[in-house]
mmCIF file of C-alpha atoms in Angstrom:
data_model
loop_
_atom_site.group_PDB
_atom_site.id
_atom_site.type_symbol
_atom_site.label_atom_id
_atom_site.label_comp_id
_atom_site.label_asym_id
_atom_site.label_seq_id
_atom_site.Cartn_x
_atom_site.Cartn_y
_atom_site.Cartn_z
ATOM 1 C CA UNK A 1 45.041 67.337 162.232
ATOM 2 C CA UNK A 2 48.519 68.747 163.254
ATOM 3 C CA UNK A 3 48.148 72.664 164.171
ATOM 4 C CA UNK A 4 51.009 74.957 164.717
ATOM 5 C CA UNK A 5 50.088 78.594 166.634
ATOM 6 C CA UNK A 6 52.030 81.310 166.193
ATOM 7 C CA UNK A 7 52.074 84.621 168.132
ATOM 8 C CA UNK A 8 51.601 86.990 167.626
ATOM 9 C CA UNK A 9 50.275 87.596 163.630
ATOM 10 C CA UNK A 10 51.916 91.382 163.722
ATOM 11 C CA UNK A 11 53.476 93.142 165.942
ATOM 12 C CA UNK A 12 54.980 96.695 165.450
ATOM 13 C CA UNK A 13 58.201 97.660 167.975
ATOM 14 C CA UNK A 14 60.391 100.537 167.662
ATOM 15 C CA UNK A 15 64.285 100.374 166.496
ATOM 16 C CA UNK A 16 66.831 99.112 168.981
ATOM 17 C CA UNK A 17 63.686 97.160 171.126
ATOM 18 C CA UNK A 18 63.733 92.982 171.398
ATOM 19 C CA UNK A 19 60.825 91.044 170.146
ATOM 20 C CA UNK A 20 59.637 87.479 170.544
ATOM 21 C CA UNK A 21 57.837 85.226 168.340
ATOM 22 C CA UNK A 22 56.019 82.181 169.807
ATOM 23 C CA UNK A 23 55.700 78.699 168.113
ATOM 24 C CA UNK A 24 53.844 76.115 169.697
ATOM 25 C CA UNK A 25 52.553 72.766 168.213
ATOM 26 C CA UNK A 26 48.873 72.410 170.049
ATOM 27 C CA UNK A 27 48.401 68.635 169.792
ATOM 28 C CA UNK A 28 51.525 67.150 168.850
ATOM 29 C CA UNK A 29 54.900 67.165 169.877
ATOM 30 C CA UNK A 30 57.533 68.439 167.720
ATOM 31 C CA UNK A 31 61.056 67.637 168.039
ATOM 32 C CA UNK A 32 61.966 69.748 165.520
ATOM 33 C CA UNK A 33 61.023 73.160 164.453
ATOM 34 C CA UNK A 34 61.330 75.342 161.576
ATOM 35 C CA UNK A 35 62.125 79.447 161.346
ATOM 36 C CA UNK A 36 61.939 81.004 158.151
ATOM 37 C CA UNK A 37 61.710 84.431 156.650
ATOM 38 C CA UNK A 38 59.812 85.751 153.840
ATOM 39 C CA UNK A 39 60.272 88.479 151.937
ATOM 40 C CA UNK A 40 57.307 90.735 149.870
ATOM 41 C CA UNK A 41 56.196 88.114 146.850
ATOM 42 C CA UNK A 42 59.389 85.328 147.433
ATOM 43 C CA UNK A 43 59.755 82.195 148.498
ATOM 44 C CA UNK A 44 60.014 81.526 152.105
ATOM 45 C CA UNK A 45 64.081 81.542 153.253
ATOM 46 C CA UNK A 46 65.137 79.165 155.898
ATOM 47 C CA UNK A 47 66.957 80.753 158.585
ATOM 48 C CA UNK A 48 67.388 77.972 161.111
ATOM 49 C CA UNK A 49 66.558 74.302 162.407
ATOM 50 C CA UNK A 50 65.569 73.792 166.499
ATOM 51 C CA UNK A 51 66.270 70.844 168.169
ATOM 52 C CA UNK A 52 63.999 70.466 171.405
ATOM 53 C CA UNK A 53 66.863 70.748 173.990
ATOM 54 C CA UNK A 54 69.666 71.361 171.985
ATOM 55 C CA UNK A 55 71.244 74.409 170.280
ATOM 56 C CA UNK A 56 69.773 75.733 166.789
ATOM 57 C CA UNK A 57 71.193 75.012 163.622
ATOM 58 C CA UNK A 58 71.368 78.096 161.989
ATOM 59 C CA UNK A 59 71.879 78.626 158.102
ATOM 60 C CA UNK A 60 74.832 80.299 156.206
ATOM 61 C CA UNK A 61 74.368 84.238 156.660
ATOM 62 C CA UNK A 62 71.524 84.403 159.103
ATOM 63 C CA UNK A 63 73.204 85.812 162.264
ATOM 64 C CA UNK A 64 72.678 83.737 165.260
ATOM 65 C CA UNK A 65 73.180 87.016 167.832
ATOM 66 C CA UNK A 66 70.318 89.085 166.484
ATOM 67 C CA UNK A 67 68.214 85.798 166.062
ATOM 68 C CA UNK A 68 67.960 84.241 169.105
ATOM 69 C CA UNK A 69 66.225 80.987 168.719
ATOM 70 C CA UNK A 70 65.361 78.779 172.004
ATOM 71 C CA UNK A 71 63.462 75.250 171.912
ATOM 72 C CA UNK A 72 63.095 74.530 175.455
ATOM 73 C CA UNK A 73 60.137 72.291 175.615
ATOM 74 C CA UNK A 74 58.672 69.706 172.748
ATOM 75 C CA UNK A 75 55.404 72.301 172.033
ATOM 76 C CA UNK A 76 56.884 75.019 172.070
ATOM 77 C CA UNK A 77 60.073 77.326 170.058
ATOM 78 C CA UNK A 78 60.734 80.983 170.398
ATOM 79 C CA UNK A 79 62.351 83.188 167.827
ATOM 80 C CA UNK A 80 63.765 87.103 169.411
ATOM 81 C CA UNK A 81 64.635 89.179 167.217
ATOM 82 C CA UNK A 82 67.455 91.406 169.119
ATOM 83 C CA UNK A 83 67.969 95.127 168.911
ATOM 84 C CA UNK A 84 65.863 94.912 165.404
ATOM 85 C CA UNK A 85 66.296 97.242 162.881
ATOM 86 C CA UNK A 86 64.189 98.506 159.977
ATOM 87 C CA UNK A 87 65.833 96.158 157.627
ATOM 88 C CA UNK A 88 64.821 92.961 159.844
ATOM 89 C CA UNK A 89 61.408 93.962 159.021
ATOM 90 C CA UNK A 90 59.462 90.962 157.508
ATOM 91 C CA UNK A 91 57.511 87.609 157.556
ATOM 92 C CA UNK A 92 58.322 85.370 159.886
ATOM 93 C CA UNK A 93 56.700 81.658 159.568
ATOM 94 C CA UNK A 94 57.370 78.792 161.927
ATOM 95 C CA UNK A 95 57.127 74.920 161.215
ATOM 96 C CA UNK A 96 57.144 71.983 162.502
ATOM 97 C CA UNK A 97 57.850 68.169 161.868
ATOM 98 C CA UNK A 98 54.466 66.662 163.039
ATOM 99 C CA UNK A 99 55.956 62.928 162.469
ATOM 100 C CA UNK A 100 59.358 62.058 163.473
ATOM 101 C CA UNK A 101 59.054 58.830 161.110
ATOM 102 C CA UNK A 102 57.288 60.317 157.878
ATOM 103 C CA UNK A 103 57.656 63.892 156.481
ATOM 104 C CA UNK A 104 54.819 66.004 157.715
ATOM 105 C CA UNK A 105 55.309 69.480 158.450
ATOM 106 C CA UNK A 106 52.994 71.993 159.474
ATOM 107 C CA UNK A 107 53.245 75.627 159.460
ATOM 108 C CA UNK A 108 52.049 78.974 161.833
ATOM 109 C CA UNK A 109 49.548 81.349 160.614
ATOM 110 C CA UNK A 110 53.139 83.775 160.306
ATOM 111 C CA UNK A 111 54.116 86.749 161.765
ATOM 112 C CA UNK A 112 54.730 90.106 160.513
ATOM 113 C CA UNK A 113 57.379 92.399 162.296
ATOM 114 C CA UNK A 114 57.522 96.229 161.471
ATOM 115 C CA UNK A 115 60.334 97.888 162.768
ATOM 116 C CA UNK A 116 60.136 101.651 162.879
ATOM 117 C CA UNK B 1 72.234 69.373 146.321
ATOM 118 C CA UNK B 2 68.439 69.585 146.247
ATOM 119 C CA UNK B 3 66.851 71.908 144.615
ATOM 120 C CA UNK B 4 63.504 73.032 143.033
ATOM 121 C CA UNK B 5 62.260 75.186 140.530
ATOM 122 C CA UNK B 6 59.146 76.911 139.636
ATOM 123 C CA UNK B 7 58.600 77.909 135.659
ATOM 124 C CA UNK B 8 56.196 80.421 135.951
ATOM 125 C CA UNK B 9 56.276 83.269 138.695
ATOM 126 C CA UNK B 10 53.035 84.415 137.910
ATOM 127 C CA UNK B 11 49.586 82.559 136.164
ATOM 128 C CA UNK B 12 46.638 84.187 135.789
ATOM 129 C CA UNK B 13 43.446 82.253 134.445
ATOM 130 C CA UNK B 14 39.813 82.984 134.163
ATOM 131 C CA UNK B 15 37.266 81.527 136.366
ATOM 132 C CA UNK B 16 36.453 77.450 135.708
ATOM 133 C CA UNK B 17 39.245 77.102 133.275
ATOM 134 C CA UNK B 18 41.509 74.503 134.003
ATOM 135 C CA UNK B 19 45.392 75.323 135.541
ATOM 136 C CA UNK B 20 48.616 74.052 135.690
ATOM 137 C CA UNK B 21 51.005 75.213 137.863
ATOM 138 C CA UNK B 22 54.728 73.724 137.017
ATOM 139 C CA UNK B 23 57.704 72.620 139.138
ATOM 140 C CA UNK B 24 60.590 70.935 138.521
ATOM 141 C CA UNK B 25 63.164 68.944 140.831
ATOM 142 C CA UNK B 26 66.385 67.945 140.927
ATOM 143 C CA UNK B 27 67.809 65.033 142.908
ATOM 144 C CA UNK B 28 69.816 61.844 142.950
ATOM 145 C CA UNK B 29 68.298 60.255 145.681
ATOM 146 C CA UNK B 30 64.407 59.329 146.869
ATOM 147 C CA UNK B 31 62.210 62.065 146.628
ATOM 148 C CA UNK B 32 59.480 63.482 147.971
ATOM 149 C CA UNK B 33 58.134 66.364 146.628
ATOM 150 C CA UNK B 34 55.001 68.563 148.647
ATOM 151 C CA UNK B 35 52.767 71.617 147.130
ATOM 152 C CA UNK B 36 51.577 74.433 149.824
ATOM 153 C CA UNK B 37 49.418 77.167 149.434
ATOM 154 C CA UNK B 38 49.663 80.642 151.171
ATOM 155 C CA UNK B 39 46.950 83.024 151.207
ATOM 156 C CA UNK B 40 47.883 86.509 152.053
ATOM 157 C CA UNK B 41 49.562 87.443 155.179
ATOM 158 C CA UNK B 42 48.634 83.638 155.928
ATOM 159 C CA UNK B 43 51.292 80.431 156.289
ATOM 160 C CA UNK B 44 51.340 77.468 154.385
ATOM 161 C CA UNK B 45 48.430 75.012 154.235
ATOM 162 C CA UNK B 46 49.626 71.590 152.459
ATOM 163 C CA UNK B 47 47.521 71.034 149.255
ATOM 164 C CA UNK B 48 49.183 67.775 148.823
ATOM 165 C CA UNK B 49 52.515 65.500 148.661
ATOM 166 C CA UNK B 50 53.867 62.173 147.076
ATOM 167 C CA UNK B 51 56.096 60.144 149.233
ATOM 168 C CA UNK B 52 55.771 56.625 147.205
ATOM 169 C CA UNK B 53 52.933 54.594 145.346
ATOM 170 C CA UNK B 54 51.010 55.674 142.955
ATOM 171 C CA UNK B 55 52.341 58.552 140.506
ATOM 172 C CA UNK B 56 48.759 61.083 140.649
ATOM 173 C CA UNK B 57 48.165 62.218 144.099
ATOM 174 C CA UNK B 58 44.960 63.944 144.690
ATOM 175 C CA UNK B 59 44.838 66.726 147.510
ATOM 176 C CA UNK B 60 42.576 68.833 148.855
ATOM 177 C CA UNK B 61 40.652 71.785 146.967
ATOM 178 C CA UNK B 62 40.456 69.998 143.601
ATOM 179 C CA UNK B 63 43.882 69.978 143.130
ATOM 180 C CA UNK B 64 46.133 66.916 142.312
ATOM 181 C CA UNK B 65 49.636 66.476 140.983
ATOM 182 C CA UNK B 66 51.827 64.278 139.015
ATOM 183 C CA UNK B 67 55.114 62.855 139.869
ATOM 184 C CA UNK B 68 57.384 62.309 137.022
ATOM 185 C CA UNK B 69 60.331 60.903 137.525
ATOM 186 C CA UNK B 70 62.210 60.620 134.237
ATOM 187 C CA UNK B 71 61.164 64.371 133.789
ATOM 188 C CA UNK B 72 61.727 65.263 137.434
ATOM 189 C CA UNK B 73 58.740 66.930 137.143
ATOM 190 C CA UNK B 74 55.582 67.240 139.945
ATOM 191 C CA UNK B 75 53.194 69.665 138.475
ATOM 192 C CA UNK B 76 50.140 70.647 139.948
ATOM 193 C CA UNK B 77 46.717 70.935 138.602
ATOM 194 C CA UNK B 78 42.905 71.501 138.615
ATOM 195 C CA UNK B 79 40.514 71.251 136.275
ATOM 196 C CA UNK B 80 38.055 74.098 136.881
ATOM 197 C CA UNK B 81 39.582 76.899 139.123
ATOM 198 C CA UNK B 82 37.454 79.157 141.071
ATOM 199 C CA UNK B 83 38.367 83.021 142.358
ATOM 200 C CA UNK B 84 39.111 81.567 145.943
ATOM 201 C CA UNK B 85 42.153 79.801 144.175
ATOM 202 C CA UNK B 86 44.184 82.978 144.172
ATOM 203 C CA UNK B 87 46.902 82.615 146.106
ATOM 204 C CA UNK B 88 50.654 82.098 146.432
ATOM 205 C CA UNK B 89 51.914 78.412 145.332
ATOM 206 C CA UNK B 90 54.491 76.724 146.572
ATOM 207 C CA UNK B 91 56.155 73.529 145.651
ATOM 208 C CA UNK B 92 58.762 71.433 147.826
ATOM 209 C CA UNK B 93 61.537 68.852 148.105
ATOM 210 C CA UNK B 94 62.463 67.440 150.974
ATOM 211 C CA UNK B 95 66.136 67.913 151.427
ATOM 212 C CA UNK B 96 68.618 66.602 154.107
ATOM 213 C CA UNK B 97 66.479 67.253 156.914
ATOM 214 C CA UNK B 98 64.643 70.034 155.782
ATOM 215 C CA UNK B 99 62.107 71.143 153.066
ATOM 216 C CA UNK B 100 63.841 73.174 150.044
ATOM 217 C CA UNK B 101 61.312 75.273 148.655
ATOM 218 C CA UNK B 102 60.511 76.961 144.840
ATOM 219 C CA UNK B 103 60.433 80.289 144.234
ATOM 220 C CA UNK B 104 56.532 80.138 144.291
ATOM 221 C CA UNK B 105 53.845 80.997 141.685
ATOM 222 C CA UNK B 106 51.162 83.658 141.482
ATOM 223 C CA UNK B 107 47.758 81.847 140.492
ATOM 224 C CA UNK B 108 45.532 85.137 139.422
ATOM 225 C CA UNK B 109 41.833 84.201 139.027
ATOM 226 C CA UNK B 110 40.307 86.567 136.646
ATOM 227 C CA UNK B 111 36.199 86.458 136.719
#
């Protein structure tokens, strides 16, 4: 079946410091990916849509400077979070569409960021 | 808009009892509707989802669902749950391009 790895599962950085969050779809190509957030016991919060090639699609509130989102090939997305803060401190989970024709999606293992 | 809602945030049940875990949609348009679970610190697996045909869809683990339409309803169940059931549910609609999720249930398997 579809499988979606994400990288890394944790990762700890210090306030101010960059970090990025792989995505890659191992034996499939994905056109389009999924980030969302996830906060301690709720529901998983979409924060934006990549388009392999093209410019995110980012939802209402989530700021596109501190989440930099690029999409450069068809197996792979990257999420940085920029200059991150305590507060950006979460679970991160990628997606993606593993059939452009039906509605198949398959998610990363997650990742969670502590900012200190 | 789409959107989808979970009755219970929390169910806990003993071991081999039956569960049903409940989720309601709302839509004017085709529907299909998806559940996931998440173990901790995990992503989502798919359990199951109904795109068309038949009305009971059975997925993986035990667990099937109904789709109702005139209730807008796609609860999940199984008959006998075990302790490696507890986990985080989630149930799903696709929306315009994207999945719109519930706010997720707690299943708590009690020995």
């Amino acid at each position: 079946g579809a499988v979606v790895s994400q990288h890394p599962s944790w990762v700890i950085c210090k306030s101010g410091t960059s970090v990025k969050i792989e995505c890659r779809s191992l034996d499939f190509q994905a056109t389009t990916m999924f980030w969302y957030r996830q906060f301690p016991k709720q529901s998983l919060m979409l924060m934006a849509t990549s388009n392999e090639g093209s410019k995110a699609t980012y939802e209402q509130g989530v700021e596109k400077d501190k989440f930099l989102i690029n999409h450069a090939s068809l197996t792979l997305s990257t999420l940085t979070v920029t200059s991150a803060h305590p507060e950006d401190s979460s679970f991160y989970i990628c997606s993606a569409r593993d059939n452009p024709i039906g509605y198949g999606y398959t998610f990363g293992s997650g990742t969670r960021l502590t900012v200190v | 808009a789409q959107s989808v809602t979970q009755l219970d945030s929390q169910v806990p049940v003993f071991e081999e009892a039956p569960v049903e875990l409940r989720c309601n949609y709302s839509s004017s348009v085709s529907v299909y509707l998806f559940w996931y679970v998440q173990y901790p610190n995990q992503g989502l697996q798919l359990l199951l989802k109904y795109l068309s045909g038949s009305t009971l869809v059975k997925g993986i683990n035990g667990f099937e669902a109904e789709f109702n339409k005139s209730q807008t309803s796609f609860h999940l169940r199984k008959p006998s749950v075990h302790i490696s059931d507890t986990a985080e549910y989630f149930c799903a609609a696709q929306g315009a391009q994207k999945l719109v999720f519930g706010q997720g249930t707690r299943l708590t398997i009690n020995p």
